[in-house]
PDB file of C-alpha atoms in Angstrom:
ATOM      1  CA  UNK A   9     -25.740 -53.016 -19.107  1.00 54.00           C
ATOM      2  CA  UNK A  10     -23.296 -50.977 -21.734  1.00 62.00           C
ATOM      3  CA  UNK A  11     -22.160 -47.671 -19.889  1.00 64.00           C
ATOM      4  CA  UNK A  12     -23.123 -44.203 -21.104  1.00 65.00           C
ATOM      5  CA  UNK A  13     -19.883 -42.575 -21.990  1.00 66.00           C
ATOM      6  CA  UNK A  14     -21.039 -39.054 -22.739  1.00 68.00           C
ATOM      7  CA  UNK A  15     -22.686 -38.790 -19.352  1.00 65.00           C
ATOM      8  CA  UNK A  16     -21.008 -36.873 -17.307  1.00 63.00           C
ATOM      9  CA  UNK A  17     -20.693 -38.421 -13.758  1.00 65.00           C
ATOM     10  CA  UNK A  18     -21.263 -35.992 -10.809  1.00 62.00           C
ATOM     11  CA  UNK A  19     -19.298 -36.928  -7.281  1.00 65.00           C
ATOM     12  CA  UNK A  20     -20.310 -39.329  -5.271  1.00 65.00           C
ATOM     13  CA  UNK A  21     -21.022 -37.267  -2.158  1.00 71.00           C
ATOM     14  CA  UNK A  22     -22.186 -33.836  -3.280  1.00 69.00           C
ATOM     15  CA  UNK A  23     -23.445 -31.021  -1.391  1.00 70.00           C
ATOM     16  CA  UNK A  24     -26.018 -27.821  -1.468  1.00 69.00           C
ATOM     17  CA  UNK A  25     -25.284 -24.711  -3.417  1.00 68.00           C
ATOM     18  CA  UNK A  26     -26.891 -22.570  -0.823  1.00 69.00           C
ATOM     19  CA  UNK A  27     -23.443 -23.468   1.722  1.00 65.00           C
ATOM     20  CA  UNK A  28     -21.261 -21.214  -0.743  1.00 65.00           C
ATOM     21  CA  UNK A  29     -23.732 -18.769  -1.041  1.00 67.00           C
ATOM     22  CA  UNK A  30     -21.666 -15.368   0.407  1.00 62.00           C
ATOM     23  CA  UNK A  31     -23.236 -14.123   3.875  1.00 61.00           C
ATOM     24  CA  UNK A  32     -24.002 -10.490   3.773  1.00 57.00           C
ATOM     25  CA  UNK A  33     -21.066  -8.488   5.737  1.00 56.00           C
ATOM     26  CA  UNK A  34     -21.902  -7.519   9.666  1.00 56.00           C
ATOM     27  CA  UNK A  35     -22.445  -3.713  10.327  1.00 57.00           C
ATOM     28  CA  UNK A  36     -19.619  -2.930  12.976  1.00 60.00           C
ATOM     29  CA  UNK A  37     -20.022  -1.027  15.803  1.00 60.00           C
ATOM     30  CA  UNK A  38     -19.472   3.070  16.010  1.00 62.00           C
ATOM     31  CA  UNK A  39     -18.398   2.450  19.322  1.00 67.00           C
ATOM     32  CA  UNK A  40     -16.177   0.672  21.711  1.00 69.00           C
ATOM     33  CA  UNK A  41     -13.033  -0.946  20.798  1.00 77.00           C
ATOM     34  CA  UNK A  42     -12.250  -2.243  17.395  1.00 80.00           C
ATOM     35  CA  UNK A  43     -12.300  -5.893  15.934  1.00 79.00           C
ATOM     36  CA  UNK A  44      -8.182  -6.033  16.668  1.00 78.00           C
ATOM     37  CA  UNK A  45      -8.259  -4.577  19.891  1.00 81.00           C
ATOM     38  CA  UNK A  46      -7.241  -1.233  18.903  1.00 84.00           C
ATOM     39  CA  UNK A  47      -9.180   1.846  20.467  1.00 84.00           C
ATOM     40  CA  UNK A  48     -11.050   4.293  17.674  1.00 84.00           C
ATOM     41  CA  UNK A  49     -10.313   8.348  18.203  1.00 82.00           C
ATOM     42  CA  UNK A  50      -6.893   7.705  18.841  1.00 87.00           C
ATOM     43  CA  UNK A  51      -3.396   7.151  16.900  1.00 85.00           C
ATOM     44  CA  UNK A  52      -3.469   3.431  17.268  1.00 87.00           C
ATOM     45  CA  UNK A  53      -1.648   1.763  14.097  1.00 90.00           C
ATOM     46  CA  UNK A  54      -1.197  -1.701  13.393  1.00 91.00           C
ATOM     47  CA  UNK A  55       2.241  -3.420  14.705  1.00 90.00           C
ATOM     48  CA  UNK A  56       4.264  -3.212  11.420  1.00 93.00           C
ATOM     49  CA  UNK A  57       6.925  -5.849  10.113  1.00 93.00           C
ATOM     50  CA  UNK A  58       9.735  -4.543   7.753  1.00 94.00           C
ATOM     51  CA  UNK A  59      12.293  -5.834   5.654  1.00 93.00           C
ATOM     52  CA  UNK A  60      14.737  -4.656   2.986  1.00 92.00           C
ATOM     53  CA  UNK A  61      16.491  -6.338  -0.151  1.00 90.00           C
ATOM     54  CA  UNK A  62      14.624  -9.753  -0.101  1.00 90.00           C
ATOM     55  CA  UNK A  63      14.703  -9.376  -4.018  1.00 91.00           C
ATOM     56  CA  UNK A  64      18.158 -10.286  -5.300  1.00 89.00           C
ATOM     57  CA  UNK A  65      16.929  -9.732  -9.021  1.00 91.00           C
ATOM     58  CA  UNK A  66      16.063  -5.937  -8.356  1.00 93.00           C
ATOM     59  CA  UNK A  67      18.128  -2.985  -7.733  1.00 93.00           C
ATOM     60  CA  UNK A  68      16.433  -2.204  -4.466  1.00 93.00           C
ATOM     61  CA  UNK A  69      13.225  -3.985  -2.717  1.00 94.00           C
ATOM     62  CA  UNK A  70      11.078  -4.184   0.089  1.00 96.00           C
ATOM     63  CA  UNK A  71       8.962  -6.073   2.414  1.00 96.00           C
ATOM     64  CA  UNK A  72       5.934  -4.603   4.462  1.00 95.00           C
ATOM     65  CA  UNK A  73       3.485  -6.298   6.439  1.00 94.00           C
ATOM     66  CA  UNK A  74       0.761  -4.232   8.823  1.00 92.00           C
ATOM     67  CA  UNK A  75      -1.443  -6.782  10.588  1.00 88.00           C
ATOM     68  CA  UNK A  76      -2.839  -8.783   7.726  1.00 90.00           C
ATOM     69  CA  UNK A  77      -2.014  -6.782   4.967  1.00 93.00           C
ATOM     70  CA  UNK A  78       1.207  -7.812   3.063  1.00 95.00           C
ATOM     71  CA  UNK A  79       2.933  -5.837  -0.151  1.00 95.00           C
ATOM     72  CA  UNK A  80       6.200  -6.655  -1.633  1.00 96.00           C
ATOM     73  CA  UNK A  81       8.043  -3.768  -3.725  1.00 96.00           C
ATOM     74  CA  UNK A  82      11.108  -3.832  -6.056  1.00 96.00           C
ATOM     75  CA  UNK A  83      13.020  -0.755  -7.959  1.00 96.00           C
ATOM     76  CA  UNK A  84      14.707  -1.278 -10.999  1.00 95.00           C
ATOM     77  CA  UNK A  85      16.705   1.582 -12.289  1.00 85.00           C
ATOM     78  CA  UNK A  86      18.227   3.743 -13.335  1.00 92.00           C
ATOM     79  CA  UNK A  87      18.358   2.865 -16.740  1.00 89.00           C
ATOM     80  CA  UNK A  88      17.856   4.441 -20.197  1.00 86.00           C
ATOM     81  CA  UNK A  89      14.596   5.417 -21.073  1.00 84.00           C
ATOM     82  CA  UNK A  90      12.511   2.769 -22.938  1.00 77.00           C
ATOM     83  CA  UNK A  91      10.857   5.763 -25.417  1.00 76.00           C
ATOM     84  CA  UNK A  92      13.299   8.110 -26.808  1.00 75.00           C
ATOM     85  CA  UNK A  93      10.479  10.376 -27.112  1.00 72.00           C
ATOM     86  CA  UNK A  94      10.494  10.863 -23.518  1.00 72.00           C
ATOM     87  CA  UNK A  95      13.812  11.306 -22.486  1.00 78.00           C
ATOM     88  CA  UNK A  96      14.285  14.647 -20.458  1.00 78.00           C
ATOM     89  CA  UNK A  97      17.586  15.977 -20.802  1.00 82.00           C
ATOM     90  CA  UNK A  98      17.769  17.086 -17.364  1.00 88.00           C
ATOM     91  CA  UNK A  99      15.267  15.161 -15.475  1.00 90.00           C
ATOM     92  CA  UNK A 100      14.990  11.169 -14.690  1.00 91.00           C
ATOM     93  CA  UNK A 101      11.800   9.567 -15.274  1.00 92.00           C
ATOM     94  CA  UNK A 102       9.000   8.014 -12.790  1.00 94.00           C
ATOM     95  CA  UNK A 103       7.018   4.710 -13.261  1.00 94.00           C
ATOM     96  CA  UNK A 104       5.343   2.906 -10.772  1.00 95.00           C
ATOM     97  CA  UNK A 105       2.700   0.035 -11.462  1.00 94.00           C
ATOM     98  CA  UNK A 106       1.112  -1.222  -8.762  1.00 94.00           C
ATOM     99  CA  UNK A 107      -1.073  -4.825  -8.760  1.00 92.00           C
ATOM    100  CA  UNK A 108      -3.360  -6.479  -6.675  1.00 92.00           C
ATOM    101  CA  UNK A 109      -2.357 -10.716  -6.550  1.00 90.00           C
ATOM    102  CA  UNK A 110      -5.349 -13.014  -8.084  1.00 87.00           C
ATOM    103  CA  UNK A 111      -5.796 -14.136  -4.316  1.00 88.00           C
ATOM    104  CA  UNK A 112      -5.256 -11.146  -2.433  1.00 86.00           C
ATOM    105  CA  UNK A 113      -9.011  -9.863  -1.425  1.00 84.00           C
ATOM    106  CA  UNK A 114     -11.767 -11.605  -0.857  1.00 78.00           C
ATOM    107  CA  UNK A 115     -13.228 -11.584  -3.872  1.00 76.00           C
ATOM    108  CA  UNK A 116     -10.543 -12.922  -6.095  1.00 74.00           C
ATOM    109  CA  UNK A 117      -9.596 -10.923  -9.326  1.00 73.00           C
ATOM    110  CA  UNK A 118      -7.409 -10.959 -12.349  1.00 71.00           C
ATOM    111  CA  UNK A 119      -3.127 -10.333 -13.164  1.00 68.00           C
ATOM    112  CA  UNK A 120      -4.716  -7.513 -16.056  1.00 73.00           C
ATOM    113  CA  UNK A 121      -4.213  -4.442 -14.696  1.00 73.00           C
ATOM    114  CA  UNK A 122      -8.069  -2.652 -13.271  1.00 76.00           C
ATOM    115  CA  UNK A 123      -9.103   1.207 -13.179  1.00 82.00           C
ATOM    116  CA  UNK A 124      -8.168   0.413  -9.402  1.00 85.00           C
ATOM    117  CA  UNK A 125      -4.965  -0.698  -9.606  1.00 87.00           C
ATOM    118  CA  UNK A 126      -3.882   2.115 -12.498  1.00 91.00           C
ATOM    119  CA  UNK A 127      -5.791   4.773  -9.866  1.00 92.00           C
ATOM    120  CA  UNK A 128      -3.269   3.404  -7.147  1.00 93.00           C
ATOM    121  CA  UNK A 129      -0.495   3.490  -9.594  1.00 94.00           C
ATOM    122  CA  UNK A 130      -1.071   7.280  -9.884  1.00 94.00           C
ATOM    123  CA  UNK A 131      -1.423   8.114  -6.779  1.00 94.00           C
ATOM    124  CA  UNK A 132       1.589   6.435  -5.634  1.00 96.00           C
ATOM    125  CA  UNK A 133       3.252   8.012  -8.072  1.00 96.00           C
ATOM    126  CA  UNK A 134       2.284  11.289  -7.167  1.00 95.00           C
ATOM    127  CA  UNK A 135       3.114  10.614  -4.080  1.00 95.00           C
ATOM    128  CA  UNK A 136       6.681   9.949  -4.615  1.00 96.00           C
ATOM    129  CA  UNK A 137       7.906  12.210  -7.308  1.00 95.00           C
ATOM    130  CA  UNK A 138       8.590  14.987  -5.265  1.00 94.00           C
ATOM    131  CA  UNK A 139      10.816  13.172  -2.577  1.00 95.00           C
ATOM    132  CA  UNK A 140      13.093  11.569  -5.084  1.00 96.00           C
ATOM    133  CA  UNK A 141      15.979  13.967  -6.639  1.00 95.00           C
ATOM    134  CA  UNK A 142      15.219  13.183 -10.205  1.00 93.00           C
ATOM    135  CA  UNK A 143      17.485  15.834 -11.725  1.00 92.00           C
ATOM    136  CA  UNK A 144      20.616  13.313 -10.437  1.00 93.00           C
ATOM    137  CA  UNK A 145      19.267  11.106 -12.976  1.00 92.00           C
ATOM    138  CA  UNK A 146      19.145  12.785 -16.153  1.00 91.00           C
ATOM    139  CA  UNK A 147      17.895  10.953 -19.435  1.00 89.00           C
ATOM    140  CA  UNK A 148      17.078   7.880 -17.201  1.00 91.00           C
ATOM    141  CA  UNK A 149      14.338   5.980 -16.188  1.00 92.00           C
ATOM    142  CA  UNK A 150      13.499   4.635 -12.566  1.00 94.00           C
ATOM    143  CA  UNK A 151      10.446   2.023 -12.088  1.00 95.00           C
ATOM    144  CA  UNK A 152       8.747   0.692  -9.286  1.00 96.00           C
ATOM    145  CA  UNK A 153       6.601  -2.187  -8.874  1.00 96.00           C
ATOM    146  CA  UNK A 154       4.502  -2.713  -6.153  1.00 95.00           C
ATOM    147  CA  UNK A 155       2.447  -6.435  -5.810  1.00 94.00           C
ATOM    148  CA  UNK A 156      -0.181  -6.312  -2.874  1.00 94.00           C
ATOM    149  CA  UNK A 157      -0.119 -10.040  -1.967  1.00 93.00           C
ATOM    150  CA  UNK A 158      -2.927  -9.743   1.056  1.00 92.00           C
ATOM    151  CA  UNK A 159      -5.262  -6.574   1.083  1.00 91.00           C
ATOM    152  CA  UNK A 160      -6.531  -6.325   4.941  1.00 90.00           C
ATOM    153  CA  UNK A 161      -7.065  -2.344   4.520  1.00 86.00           C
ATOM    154  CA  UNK A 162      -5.062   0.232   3.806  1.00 90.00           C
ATOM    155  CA  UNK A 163      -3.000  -0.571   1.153  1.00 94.00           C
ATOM    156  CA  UNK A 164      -2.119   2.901  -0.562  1.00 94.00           C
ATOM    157  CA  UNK A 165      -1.063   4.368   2.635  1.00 95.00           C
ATOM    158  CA  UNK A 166       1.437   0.626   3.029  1.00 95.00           C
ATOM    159  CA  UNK A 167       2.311   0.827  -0.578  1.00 96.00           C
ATOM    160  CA  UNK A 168       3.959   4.549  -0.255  1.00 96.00           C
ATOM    161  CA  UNK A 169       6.020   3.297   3.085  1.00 95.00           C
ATOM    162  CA  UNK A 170       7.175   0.213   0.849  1.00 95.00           C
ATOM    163  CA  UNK A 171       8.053   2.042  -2.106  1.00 96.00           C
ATOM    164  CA  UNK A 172      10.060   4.354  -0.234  1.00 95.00           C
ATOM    165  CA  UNK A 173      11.847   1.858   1.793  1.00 95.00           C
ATOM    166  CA  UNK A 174      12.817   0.101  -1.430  1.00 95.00           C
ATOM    167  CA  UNK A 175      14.125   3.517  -3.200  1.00 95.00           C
ATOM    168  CA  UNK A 176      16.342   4.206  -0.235  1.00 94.00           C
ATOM    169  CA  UNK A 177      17.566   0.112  -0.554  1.00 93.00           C
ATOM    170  CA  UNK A 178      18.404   0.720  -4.489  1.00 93.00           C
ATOM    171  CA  UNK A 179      20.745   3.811  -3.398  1.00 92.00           C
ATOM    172  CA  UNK A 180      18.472   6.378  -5.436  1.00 94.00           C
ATOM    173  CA  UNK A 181      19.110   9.515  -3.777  1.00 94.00           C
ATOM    174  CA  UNK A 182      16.041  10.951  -1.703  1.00 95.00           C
ATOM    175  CA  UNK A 183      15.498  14.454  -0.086  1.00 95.00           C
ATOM    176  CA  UNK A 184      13.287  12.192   2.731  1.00 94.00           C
ATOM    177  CA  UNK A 185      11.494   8.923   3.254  1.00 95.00           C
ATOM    178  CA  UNK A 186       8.027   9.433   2.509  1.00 96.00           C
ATOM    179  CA  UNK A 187       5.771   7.670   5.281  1.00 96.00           C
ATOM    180  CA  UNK A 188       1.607   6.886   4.552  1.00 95.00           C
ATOM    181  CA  UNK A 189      -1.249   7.025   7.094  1.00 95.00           C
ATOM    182  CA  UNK A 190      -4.858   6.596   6.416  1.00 94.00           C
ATOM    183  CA  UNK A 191      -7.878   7.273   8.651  1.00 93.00           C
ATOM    184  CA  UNK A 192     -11.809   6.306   8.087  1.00 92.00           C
ATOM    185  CA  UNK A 193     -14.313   9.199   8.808  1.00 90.00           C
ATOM    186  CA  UNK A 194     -17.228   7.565  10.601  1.00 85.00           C
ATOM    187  CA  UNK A 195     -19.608   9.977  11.567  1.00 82.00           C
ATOM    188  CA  UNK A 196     -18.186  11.972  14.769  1.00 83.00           C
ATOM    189  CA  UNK A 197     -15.930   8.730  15.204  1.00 87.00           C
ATOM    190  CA  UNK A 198     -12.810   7.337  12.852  1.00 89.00           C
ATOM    191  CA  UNK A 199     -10.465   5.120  12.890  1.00 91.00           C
ATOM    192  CA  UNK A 200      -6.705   4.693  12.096  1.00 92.00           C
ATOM    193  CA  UNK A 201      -5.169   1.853   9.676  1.00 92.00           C
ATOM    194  CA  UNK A 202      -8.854   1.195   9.204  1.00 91.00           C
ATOM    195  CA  UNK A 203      -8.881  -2.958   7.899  1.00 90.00           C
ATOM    196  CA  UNK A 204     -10.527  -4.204   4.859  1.00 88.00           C
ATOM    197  CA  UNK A 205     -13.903  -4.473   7.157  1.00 86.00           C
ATOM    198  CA  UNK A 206     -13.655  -1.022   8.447  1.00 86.00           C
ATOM    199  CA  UNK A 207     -13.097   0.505   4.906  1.00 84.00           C
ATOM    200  CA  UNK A 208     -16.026  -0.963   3.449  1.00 79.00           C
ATOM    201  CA  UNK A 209     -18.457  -0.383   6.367  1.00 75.00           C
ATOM    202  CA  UNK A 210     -20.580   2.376   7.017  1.00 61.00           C
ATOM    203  CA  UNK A 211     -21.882   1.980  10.741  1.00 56.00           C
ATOM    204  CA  UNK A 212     -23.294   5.360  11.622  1.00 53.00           C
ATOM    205  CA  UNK A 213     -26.934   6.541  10.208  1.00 54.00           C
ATOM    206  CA  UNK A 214     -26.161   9.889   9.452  1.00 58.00           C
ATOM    207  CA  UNK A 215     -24.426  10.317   5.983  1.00 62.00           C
ATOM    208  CA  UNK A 216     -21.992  13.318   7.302  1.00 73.00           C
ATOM    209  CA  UNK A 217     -18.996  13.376   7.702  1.00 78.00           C
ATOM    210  CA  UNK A 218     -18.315   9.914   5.989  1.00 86.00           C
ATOM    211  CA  UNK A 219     -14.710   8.968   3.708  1.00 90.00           C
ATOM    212  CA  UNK A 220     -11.452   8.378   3.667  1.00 91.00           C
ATOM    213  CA  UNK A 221      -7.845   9.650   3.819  1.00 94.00           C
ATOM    214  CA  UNK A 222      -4.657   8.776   3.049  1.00 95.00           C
ATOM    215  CA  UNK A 223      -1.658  10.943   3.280  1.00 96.00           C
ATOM    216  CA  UNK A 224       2.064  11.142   2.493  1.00 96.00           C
ATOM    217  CA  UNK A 225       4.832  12.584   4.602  1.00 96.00           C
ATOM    218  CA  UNK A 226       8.181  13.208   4.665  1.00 96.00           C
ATOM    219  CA  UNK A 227       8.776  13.737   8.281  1.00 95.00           C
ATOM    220  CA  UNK A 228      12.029  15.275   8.455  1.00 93.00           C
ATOM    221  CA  UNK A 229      10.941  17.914   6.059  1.00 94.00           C
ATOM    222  CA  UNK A 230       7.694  17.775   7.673  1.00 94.00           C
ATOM    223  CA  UNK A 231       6.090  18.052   4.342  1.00 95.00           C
ATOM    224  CA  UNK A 232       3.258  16.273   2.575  1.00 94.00           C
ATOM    225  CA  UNK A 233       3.679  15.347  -1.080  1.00 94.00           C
ATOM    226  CA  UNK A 234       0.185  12.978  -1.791  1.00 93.00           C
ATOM    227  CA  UNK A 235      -3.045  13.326   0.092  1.00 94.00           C
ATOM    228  CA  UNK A 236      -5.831  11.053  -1.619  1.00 92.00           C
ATOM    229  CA  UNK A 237      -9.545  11.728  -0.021  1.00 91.00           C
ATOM    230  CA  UNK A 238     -12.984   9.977  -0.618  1.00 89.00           C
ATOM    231  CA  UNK A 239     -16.806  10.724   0.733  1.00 86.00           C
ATOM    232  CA  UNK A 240     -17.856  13.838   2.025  1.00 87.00           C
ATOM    233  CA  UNK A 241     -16.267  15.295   5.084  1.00 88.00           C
ATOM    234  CA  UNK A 242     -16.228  18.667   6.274  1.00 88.00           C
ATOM    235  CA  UNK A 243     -12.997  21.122   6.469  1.00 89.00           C
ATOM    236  CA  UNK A 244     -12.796  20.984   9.663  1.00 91.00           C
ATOM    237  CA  UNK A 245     -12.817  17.185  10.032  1.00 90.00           C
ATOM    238  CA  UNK A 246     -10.271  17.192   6.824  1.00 91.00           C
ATOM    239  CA  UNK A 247      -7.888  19.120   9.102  1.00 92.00           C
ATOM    240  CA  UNK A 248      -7.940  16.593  12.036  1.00 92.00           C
ATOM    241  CA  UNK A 249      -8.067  13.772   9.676  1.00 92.00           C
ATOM    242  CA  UNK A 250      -4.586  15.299   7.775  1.00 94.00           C
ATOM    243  CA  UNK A 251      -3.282  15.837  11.639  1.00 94.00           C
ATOM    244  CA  UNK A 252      -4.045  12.578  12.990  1.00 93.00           C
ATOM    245  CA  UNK A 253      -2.310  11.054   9.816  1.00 94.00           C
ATOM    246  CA  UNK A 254       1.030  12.961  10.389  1.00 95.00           C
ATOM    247  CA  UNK A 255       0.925  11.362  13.993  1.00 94.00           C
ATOM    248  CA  UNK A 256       0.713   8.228  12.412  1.00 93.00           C
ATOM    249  CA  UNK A 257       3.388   8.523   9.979  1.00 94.00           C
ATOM    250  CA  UNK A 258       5.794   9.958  13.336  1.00 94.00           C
ATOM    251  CA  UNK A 259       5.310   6.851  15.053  1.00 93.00           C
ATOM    252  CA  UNK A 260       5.995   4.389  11.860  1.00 93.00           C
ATOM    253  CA  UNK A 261       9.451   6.633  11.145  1.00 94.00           C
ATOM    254  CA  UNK A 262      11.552   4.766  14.120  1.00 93.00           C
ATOM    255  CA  UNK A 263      10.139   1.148  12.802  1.00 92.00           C
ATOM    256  CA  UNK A 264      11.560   2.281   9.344  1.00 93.00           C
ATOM    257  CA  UNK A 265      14.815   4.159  10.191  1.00 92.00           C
ATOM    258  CA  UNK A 266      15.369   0.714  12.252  1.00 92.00           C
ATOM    259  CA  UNK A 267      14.806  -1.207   9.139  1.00 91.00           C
ATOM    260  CA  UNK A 268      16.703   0.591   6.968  1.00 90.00           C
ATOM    261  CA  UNK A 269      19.808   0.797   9.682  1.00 90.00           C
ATOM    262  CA  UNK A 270      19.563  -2.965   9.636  1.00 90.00           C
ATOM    263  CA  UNK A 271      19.755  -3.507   5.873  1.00 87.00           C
ATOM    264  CA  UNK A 272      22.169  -0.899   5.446  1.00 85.00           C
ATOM    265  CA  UNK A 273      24.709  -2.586   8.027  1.00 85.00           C
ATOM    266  CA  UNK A 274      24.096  -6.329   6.658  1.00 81.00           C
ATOM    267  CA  UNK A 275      25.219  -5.120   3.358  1.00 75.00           C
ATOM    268  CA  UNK A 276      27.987  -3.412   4.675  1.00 68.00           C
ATOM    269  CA  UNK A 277      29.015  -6.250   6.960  1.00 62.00           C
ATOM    270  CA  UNK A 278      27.632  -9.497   5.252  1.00 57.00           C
ATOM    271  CA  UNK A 279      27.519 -11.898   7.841  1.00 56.00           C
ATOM    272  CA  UNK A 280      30.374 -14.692   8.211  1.00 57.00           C
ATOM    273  CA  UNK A 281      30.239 -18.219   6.578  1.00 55.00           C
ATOM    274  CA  UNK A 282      31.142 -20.695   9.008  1.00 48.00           C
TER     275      UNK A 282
END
């Protein structure tokens, strides 16, 4: 019997549609500890991993990783302005452009640039122009690229410790290091370095008192240069929230002075070939 050649031929072994079908998330608990093992109310942030100049193609670049999520940043710069039209005479010029990988979240998305990612892209940027001495840079332009290669929650607040780890690594001369923190409002409960889960869950009935904050910090200035907030929370609760953030950001700083120390001294003493 003569084959049908424009019939297509489904697998051998095949299997129900309903198995892929996504499973609606679980409503975490308001109380008790976290997922991770952390405690809620208090300062507890994620164990962080840093590293510096892991880009040999960029002027200065970064590592971070924070539990699950992962971001990679490089600097490139200073260099002359792409647009004459916006060359300042006695100020340097900002980019930054941050993405989110195709595979990074769950759901998995595209390399064109989203209203998210240019949203994140201006707040990081906002976040960074006023620690970084642009008028040493006249008629220049500095750019910074930040790829988010896992998102497991709080990636702004990750993005602005990368970004500043990598300007320090290119040599671009800072007033401070500018440190992030974010915090999810629950009800009468939050949570610090909330994950991916955390930020999109709402456990507790009431609708007060429900968002989220990220802030920026400069610690040894002890200035804050980019606070980003969502939901409604009251003033109160938006003081502790911008408290509890600075906290955080005080006990990343060693982890990041560390890091930098250690870059600094491998590429002052590169090690030995044997």
């Amino acid at each position: 019997m003569p084959t049908d050649t424009k019939r297509v031929r489904g697998p051998e072994v095949s299997q129900s549609p309903s198995l892929f079908v996504a499973k609606p998330a679980a409503v975490l608990p308001s109380h008790g500890p976290r997922a991770d093992g952390r405690q809620r109310d208090q300062v507890d942030v994620r164990p962080v991993f840093v590293r510096c100049g892991l880009v040999s193609q960029a002027k200065g670049s970064a590592y971070i990783e924070a539990g699950n999520t992962k971001l990679m940043c490089c600097v490139y710069g200073p260099k002359e302005t792409e647009r004459k039209d916006e060359t300042d005479m006695k100020y340097g010029r900002l980019t930054t452009d941050m993405r989110f990988a195709p595979f990074s979240c769950p759901e998995r998305g595209s390399w064109i640039q989203g209203s998210q990612d240019k949203d994140l892209s201006l707040m990081l940027h906002e976040s960074l122009q006023p620690a970084v001495c642009l008028h040493k840079y006249p008629r220049s332009q500095i750019e910074i690229n930040v790829m988010v290669l896992e998102n497991s929650g709080s990636v702004l607040a990750h993005a602005v410790t990368c970004a500043s780890l990598a300007l320090a690594d290119a040599g671009i001369e800072m007033y401070d290091l500018v440190l992030g923190c974010s915090i999810r409002q629950d009800g009468s409960s939050y949570v610090v370095d909330p994950s991916y889960a955390e930020q999109n869950n709402c456990s507790s009935v009431s609708s007060e008192n429900q968002g989220g904050l990220t802030v920026a910090f400069l610690p040894s200035l002890n200035q804050i240069s980019g606070l980003q907030s969502d939901g409604e929370m009251t003033e109160e609760t938006l003081t502790a929230g911008v408290r509890t953030c600075i906290e955080g950001c005080y006990k990343l700083y060693p982890v990041i002075q560390q890091a930098l120390a250690r870059a600094v001294s491998n590429a002052t003493f590169p090690p030995s070939e044997s």
